[in-house]
Protein backbone atom coordinates (compact mmCIF):
# COMPACT_ATOMS: atom_id res chain seq x y z
CA UNK A 1 0.00 0.00 0.00
CA UNK A 2 1.41 3.37 -1.09
CA UNK A 3 2.16 5.80 1.72
CA UNK A 4 1.66 9.57 1.34
CA UNK A 5 4.67 11.21 -0.31
CA UNK A 6 5.99 14.48 1.07
CA UNK A 7 8.41 17.15 -0.11
CA UNK A 8 10.97 15.71 2.33
CA UNK A 9 10.63 12.27 0.70
CA UNK A 10 11.37 13.89 -2.67
CA UNK A 11 14.45 15.69 -1.31
CA UNK A 12 15.65 12.42 0.23
CA UNK A 13 15.60 10.63 -3.13
CA UNK A 14 18.44 12.71 -4.59
CA UNK A 15 21.27 10.37 -5.59
CA UNK A 16 19.33 7.35 -4.24
CA UNK A 17 16.24 6.66 -6.32
CA UNK A 18 14.92 8.26 -9.53
CA UNK A 19 11.83 10.44 -8.99
CA UNK A 20 8.76 9.78 -11.14
CA UNK A 21 6.44 12.70 -11.94
CA UNK A 22 3.37 12.61 -14.19
CA UNK A 23 0.79 15.28 -14.97
CA UNK A 24 -2.90 14.99 -14.17
CA UNK A 25 -5.73 17.49 -14.37
CA UNK A 26 -8.85 15.54 -13.39
CA UNK A 27 -10.09 13.00 -10.89
CA UNK A 28 -10.52 10.00 -13.23
CA UNK A 29 -6.93 10.13 -14.49
CA UNK A 30 -5.64 10.89 -10.97
CA UNK A 31 -7.27 7.72 -9.57
CA UNK A 32 -5.45 5.64 -12.20
CA UNK A 33 -2.08 7.42 -12.00
CA UNK A 34 -2.04 7.42 -8.20
CA UNK A 35 -2.52 3.63 -8.12
CA UNK A 36 0.63 3.37 -10.22
CA UNK A 37 4.03 3.75 -8.61
CA UNK A 38 4.55 7.48 -9.16
CA UNK A 39 5.96 9.96 -6.67
CA UNK A 40 4.53 13.29 -7.85
CA UNK A 41 1.38 14.36 -9.66
CA UNK A 42 1.89 17.70 -11.38
CA UNK A 43 -1.22 19.69 -12.18
CA UNK A 44 0.63 21.36 -15.04
CA UNK A 45 -0.47 24.49 -16.84
CA UNK A 46 -0.17 22.17 -19.86
CA UNK A 47 -3.85 21.66 -18.92
CA UNK A 48 -4.42 24.71 -21.11
CA UNK A 49 -3.24 22.73 -24.14
CA UNK A 50 -4.19 19.17 -23.18
CA UNK A 51 -7.61 19.85 -21.63
CA UNK A 52 -8.67 23.19 -23.11
CA UNK A 53 -7.17 22.82 -26.60
CA UNK A 54 -5.15 26.05 -26.50
CA UNK A 55 -2.04 26.50 -28.67
CA UNK A 56 0.16 27.39 -25.69
CA UNK A 57 0.04 27.43 -21.89
CA UNK A 58 -0.45 31.21 -21.81
CA UNK A 59 -4.25 31.24 -21.83
CA UNK A 60 -5.02 29.21 -18.73
CA UNK A 61 -6.02 31.29 -15.69
CA UNK A 62 -5.53 31.05 -11.95
CA UNK A 63 -9.19 30.11 -11.38
CA UNK A 64 -9.00 27.36 -14.01
CA UNK A 65 -5.80 25.98 -12.45
CA UNK A 66 -7.40 26.01 -8.99
CA UNK A 67 -10.33 24.05 -10.48
CA UNK A 68 -8.04 21.43 -12.06
CA UNK A 69 -5.99 21.12 -8.86
CA UNK A 70 -9.15 20.62 -6.82
CA UNK A 71 -10.30 17.89 -9.23
CA UNK A 72 -6.98 16.11 -8.57
CA UNK A 73 -6.80 16.54 -4.77
CA UNK A 74 -10.47 15.64 -4.23
CA UNK A 75 -9.62 11.96 -4.77
CA UNK A 76 -6.95 12.20 -2.04
CA UNK A 77 -3.92 10.91 -3.96
CA UNK A 78 -0.97 9.56 -2.00
CA UNK A 79 1.45 11.06 -4.53
CA UNK A 80 2.70 14.58 -3.79
CA UNK A 81 0.45 17.06 -5.63
CA UNK A 82 2.16 20.11 -7.13
CA UNK A 83 0.13 22.91 -8.76
CA UNK A 84 1.64 24.88 -11.63
CA UNK A 85 1.39 28.66 -11.31
CA UNK A 86 -0.07 30.00 -14.58
CA UNK A 87 1.12 32.95 -16.66
CA UNK A 88 0.64 36.31 -14.86
CA UNK A 89 -0.09 34.68 -11.50
CA UNK A 90 3.42 35.44 -10.16
CA UNK A 91 5.34 37.55 -12.72
CA UNK A 92 3.35 40.69 -11.84
CA UNK A 93 4.48 41.19 -8.21
CA UNK A 94 5.71 39.49 -5.06
CA UNK A 95 2.35 39.90 -3.23
CA UNK A 96 0.49 38.44 -6.25
CA UNK A 97 2.87 35.49 -6.24
CA UNK A 98 2.39 34.72 -2.53
CA UNK A 99 -1.40 35.17 -2.67
CA UNK A 100 -1.79 32.96 -5.74
CA UNK A 101 0.59 30.28 -4.46
CA UNK A 102 -1.37 30.30 -1.20
CA UNK A 103 -4.65 29.80 -3.06
CA UNK A 104 -3.38 26.47 -4.39
CA UNK A 105 -2.83 25.22 -0.84
CA UNK A 106 -5.82 26.90 0.82
CA UNK A 107 -8.52 26.44 -1.84
CA UNK A 108 -7.25 23.49 -3.85
CA UNK A 109 -5.35 21.25 -1.41
CA UNK A 110 -2.02 21.17 -3.28
CA UNK A 111 1.13 20.50 -1.25
CA UNK A 112 3.51 22.61 -3.34
CA UNK A 113 3.62 24.94 -6.34
CA UNK A 114 5.82 25.16 -9.42
CA UNK A 115 6.78 28.30 -11.28
CA UNK A 116 8.96 29.11 -14.28
CA UNK A 117 12.17 31.16 -14.36
CA UNK A 118 15.24 31.91 -12.29
CA UNK A 119 16.81 35.23 -11.40
CA UNK A 120 13.93 37.37 -12.70
CA UNK A 121 11.39 35.73 -10.34
CA UNK A 122 13.77 35.08 -7.46
CA UNK A 123 12.09 37.55 -5.08
CA UNK A 124 8.76 35.84 -5.74
CA UNK A 125 10.31 32.42 -5.00
CA UNK A 126 11.87 33.66 -1.75
CA UNK A 127 8.59 35.21 -0.57
CA UNK A 128 6.55 32.08 -1.36
CA UNK A 129 9.09 29.90 0.46
CA UNK A 130 8.96 32.35 3.43
CA UNK A 131 5.21 31.71 3.55
CA UNK A 132 6.07 28.01 4.08
CA UNK A 133 4.81 27.00 0.66
CA UNK A 134 7.18 24.49 -0.96
CA UNK A 135 8.30 25.60 -4.43
CA UNK A 136 9.53 23.62 -7.43
CA UNK A 137 11.51 25.65 -9.98
CA UNK A 138 11.42 25.22 -13.76
CA UNK A 139 14.29 26.18 -16.11
CA UNK A 140 15.28 25.59 -19.72
CA UNK A 141 12.38 25.69 -22.15
CA UNK A 142 9.85 27.46 -19.97
CA UNK A 143 6.67 27.40 -22.09
CA UNK A 144 5.27 30.64 -20.63
CA UNK A 145 8.21 32.42 -22.35
CA UNK A 146 7.42 30.88 -25.72
CA UNK A 147 7.14 34.21 -27.54
CA UNK A 148 10.36 35.54 -26.01
CA UNK A 149 12.12 32.32 -27.12
CA UNK A 150 10.61 32.53 -30.62
CA UNK A 151 9.07 29.05 -30.40
CA UNK A 152 9.48 25.72 -28.62
CA UNK A 153 13.30 25.49 -28.86
CA UNK A 154 15.96 23.58 -26.94
CA UNK A 155 17.57 25.90 -24.36
CA UNK A 156 21.01 25.93 -22.70
CA UNK A 157 22.94 25.22 -25.93
CA UNK A 158 26.39 26.79 -26.05
CA UNK A 159 28.78 27.66 -23.23
CA UNK A 160 27.20 30.96 -22.17
CA UNK A 161 23.62 29.63 -22.18
CA UNK A 162 24.71 26.57 -20.20
CA UNK A 163 26.55 28.78 -17.67
CA UNK A 164 23.45 30.97 -17.24
CA UNK A 165 21.22 27.95 -16.76
CA UNK A 166 23.46 26.60 -14.00
CA UNK A 167 23.68 30.04 -12.38
CA UNK A 168 19.87 30.27 -12.32
CA UNK A 169 19.58 26.76 -10.89
CA UNK A 170 21.97 27.66 -8.05
CA UNK A 171 20.05 30.89 -7.40
CA UNK A 172 16.79 28.94 -7.16
CA UNK A 173 18.40 26.45 -4.79
CA UNK A 174 19.65 29.29 -2.59
CA UNK A 175 16.15 30.81 -2.66
CA UNK A 176 14.80 27.59 -1.15
CA UNK A 177 13.18 25.56 -3.93
CA UNK A 178 13.04 21.81 -3.16
CA UNK A 179 13.50 20.67 -6.74
CA UNK A 180 13.87 22.00 -10.30
CA UNK A 181 12.32 20.87 -13.58
CA UNK A 182 14.78 21.07 -16.50
CA UNK A 183 12.91 21.15 -19.79
CA UNK A 184 14.46 20.60 -23.23
CA UNK A 185 18.13 21.14 -22.44
CA UNK A 186 21.08 19.09 -23.74
CA UNK A 187 21.73 15.97 -21.63
CA UNK A 188 25.26 17.00 -20.65
CA UNK A 189 24.09 20.45 -19.53
CA UNK A 190 21.39 18.81 -17.38
CA UNK A 191 24.05 16.45 -15.96
CA UNK A 192 26.28 19.37 -15.00
CA UNK A 193 23.38 21.23 -13.33
CA UNK A 194 22.20 18.08 -11.54
CA UNK A 195 25.70 17.43 -10.16
CA UNK A 196 26.04 21.04 -9.00
CA UNK A 197 22.83 20.93 -6.91
CA UNK A 198 21.93 19.37 -3.56
CA UNK A 199 18.25 19.32 -4.56
CA UNK A 200 16.79 16.97 -7.20
CA UNK A 201 16.33 17.89 -10.85
CA UNK A 202 13.42 16.46 -12.80
CA UNK A 203 13.92 16.31 -16.54
CA UNK A 204 11.65 16.47 -19.55
CA UNK A 205 13.70 16.32 -22.72
CA UNK A 206 16.78 16.75 -20.52
CA UNK A 207 18.34 13.29 -20.78
CA UNK A 208 19.06 10.46 -18.35
CA UNK A 209 21.25 12.25 -15.79
CA UNK A 210 18.48 14.16 -13.99
CA UNK A 211 17.29 12.90 -10.60
CA UNK A 212 13.85 12.18 -12.03
CA UNK A 213 11.66 12.41 -15.11
CA UNK A 214 8.31 13.98 -15.90
CA UNK A 215 5.96 13.43 -18.83
CA UNK A 216 2.47 14.64 -19.64
CA UNK A 217 0.17 11.65 -19.00
CA UNK A 218 -1.67 11.98 -22.32
CA UNK A 219 1.68 11.95 -24.17
CA UNK A 220 3.05 8.83 -22.48
CA UNK A 221 -0.30 7.08 -22.93
CA UNK A 222 -0.38 7.83 -26.67
CA UNK A 223 -3.60 9.84 -26.56
CA UNK A 224 -2.31 12.72 -28.68
CA UNK A 225 -2.39 11.42 -32.26
CA UNK A 226 -0.62 14.28 -34.02
CA UNK A 227 1.69 15.50 -31.21
CA UNK A 228 4.89 13.56 -30.54
CA UNK A 229 7.92 15.60 -29.55
CA UNK A 230 11.35 13.84 -29.64
CA UNK A 231 11.48 13.50 -25.83
CA UNK A 232 8.14 11.68 -25.51
CA UNK A 233 8.07 7.89 -25.27
CA UNK A 234 4.65 6.31 -25.74
CA UNK A 235 3.92 3.46 -23.33
CA UNK A 236 0.47 2.78 -24.78
CA UNK A 237 -1.62 3.72 -27.80
CA UNK A 238 -4.79 4.85 -26.05
CA UNK A 239 -5.87 6.98 -29.01
CA UNK A 240 -6.44 3.81 -31.04
CA UNK A 241 -7.75 1.83 -28.03
CA UNK A 242 -10.34 4.47 -27.16
CA UNK A 243 -11.30 5.11 -30.78
CA UNK A 244 -11.70 1.34 -31.32
CA UNK A 245 -13.94 1.00 -28.24
CA UNK A 246 -16.12 3.95 -29.28
CA UNK A 247 -16.38 2.56 -32.85
CA UNK A 248 -17.50 -0.82 -31.46
CA UNK A 249 -20.10 0.92 -29.26
CA UNK A 250 -21.37 2.86 -32.29
CA UNK A 251 -21.62 -0.33 -34.38
CA UNK A 252 -23.50 -2.16 -31.60
CA UNK A 253 -25.97 0.71 -31.15
CA UNK A 254 -26.62 0.75 -34.91
CA UNK A 255 -26.95 -3.05 -35.13
CA UNK A 256 -29.13 -3.31 -32.02
CA UNK A 257 -26.54 -5.50 -30.19
CA UNK A 258 -26.42 -2.91 -27.40
CA UNK A 259 -28.18 -2.69 -25.01
CA UNK A 260 -28.66 -6.44 -24.47
CA UNK A 261 -30.40 -8.24 -21.57
CA UNK A 262 -27.41 -7.83 -19.26
CA UNK A 263 -27.65 -4.05 -19.46
CA UNK A 264 -31.42 -3.67 -19.09
CA UNK A 265 -33.62 -3.42 -15.99
CA UNK A 266 -36.35 -6.00 -15.35
CA UNK A 267 -39.82 -4.74 -14.39
O1 LIG B 1 2.77 22.09 -17.44
C1 LIG B 1 3.43 21.04 -17.47
O2 LIG B 1 2.91 19.95 -17.78
C2 LIG B 1 4.84 21.12 -17.13
C3 LIG B 1 5.67 19.89 -17.30
C4 LIG B 1 5.83 19.55 -18.72
C5 LIG B 1 6.96 19.99 -16.59
O3 LIG B 1 5.29 22.14 -16.73
mmCIF file of N, CA, C and O and ligand atoms in Angstrom, residues 23 42 44-46 84 114 138 181 183 204 214 216, ligand 1:
data_model
loop_
_atom_site.group_PDB
_atom_site.id
_atom_site.type_symbol
_atom_site.label_atom_id
_atom_site.label_comp_id
_atom_site.label_asym_id
_atom_site.label_seq_id
_atom_site.Cartn_x
_atom_site.Cartn_y
_atom_site.Cartn_z
ATOM 1 N N UNK A 23 1.830 14.254 -15.103
ATOM 2 C CA UNK A 23 0.787 15.279 -14.972
ATOM 3 C C UNK A 23 -0.584 14.618 -14.813
ATOM 4 O O UNK A 23 -0.815 13.505 -15.265
ATOM 5 N N UNK A 42 1.801 16.281 -11.066
ATOM 6 C CA UNK A 42 1.894 17.703 -11.379
ATOM 7 C C UNK A 42 0.613 18.131 -12.083
ATOM 8 O O UNK A 42 0.275 17.592 -13.141
ATOM 9 N N UNK A 44 -0.129 20.429 -14.199
ATOM 10 C CA UNK A 44 0.626 21.357 -15.042
ATOM 11 C C UNK A 44 -0.278 22.372 -15.719
ATOM 12 O O UNK A 44 -1.457 22.095 -15.975
ATOM 13 N N UNK A 45 0.312 23.533 -16.050
ATOM 14 C CA UNK A 45 -0.469 24.491 -16.844
ATOM 15 C C UNK A 45 -0.589 23.993 -18.290
ATOM 16 O O UNK A 45 -1.286 24.596 -19.106
ATOM 17 N N UNK A 46 0.072 22.856 -18.589
ATOM 18 C CA UNK A 46 -0.173 22.170 -19.862
ATOM 19 C C UNK A 46 -1.649 21.790 -19.977
ATOM 20 O O UNK A 46 -2.116 21.456 -21.071
ATOM 21 N N UNK A 84 0.815 24.015 -10.778
ATOM 22 C CA UNK A 84 1.643 24.876 -11.627
ATOM 23 C C UNK A 84 1.057 26.292 -11.632
ATOM 24 O O UNK A 84 -0.137 26.468 -11.924
ATOM 25 N N UNK A 114 4.681 25.065 -8.496
ATOM 26 C CA UNK A 114 5.820 25.157 -9.422
ATOM 27 C C UNK A 114 5.694 26.462 -10.180
ATOM 28 O O UNK A 114 4.582 26.882 -10.519
ATOM 29 N N UNK A 138 11.548 25.759 -12.385
ATOM 30 C CA UNK A 138 11.417 25.221 -13.762
ATOM 31 C C UNK A 138 12.303 26.077 -14.665
ATOM 32 O O UNK A 138 12.065 27.280 -14.808
ATOM 33 N N UNK A 181 12.569 21.514 -12.292
ATOM 34 C CA UNK A 181 12.325 20.867 -13.585
ATOM 35 C C UNK A 181 13.284 21.473 -14.603
ATOM 36 O O UNK A 181 13.443 22.693 -14.678
ATOM 37 N N UNK A 183 13.669 21.522 -18.594
ATOM 38 C CA UNK A 183 12.908 21.149 -19.789
ATOM 39 C C UNK A 183 13.704 21.453 -21.058
ATOM 40 O O UNK A 183 14.160 22.596 -21.260
ATOM 41 N N UNK A 204 12.571 16.790 -18.446
ATOM 42 C CA UNK A 204 11.652 16.467 -19.548
ATOM 43 C C UNK A 204 12.393 16.920 -20.803
ATOM 44 O O UNK A 204 12.652 18.114 -20.973
ATOM 45 N N UNK A 214 9.735 13.655 -15.852
ATOM 46 C CA UNK A 214 8.308 13.985 -15.900
ATOM 47 C C UNK A 214 7.833 13.896 -17.338
ATOM 48 O O UNK A 214 8.560 14.267 -18.259
ATOM 49 N N UNK A 216 3.912 14.390 -19.634
ATOM 50 C CA UNK A 216 2.468 14.641 -19.637
ATOM 51 C C UNK A 216 1.777 13.284 -19.833
ATOM 52 O O UNK A 216 2.148 12.516 -20.736
HETATM 53 O O1 LIG B 1 2.767 22.094 -17.443
HETATM 54 C C1 LIG B 1 3.426 21.042 -17.469
HETATM 55 O O2 LIG B 1 2.911 19.950 -17.778
HETATM 56 C C2 LIG B 1 4.838 21.117 -17.130
HETATM 57 C C3 LIG B 1 5.665 19.891 -17.303
HETATM 58 C C4 LIG B 1 5.834 19.549 -18.721
HETATM 59 C C5 LIG B 1 6.957 19.986 -16.594
HETATM 60 O O3 LIG B 1 5.287 22.140 -16.734
#
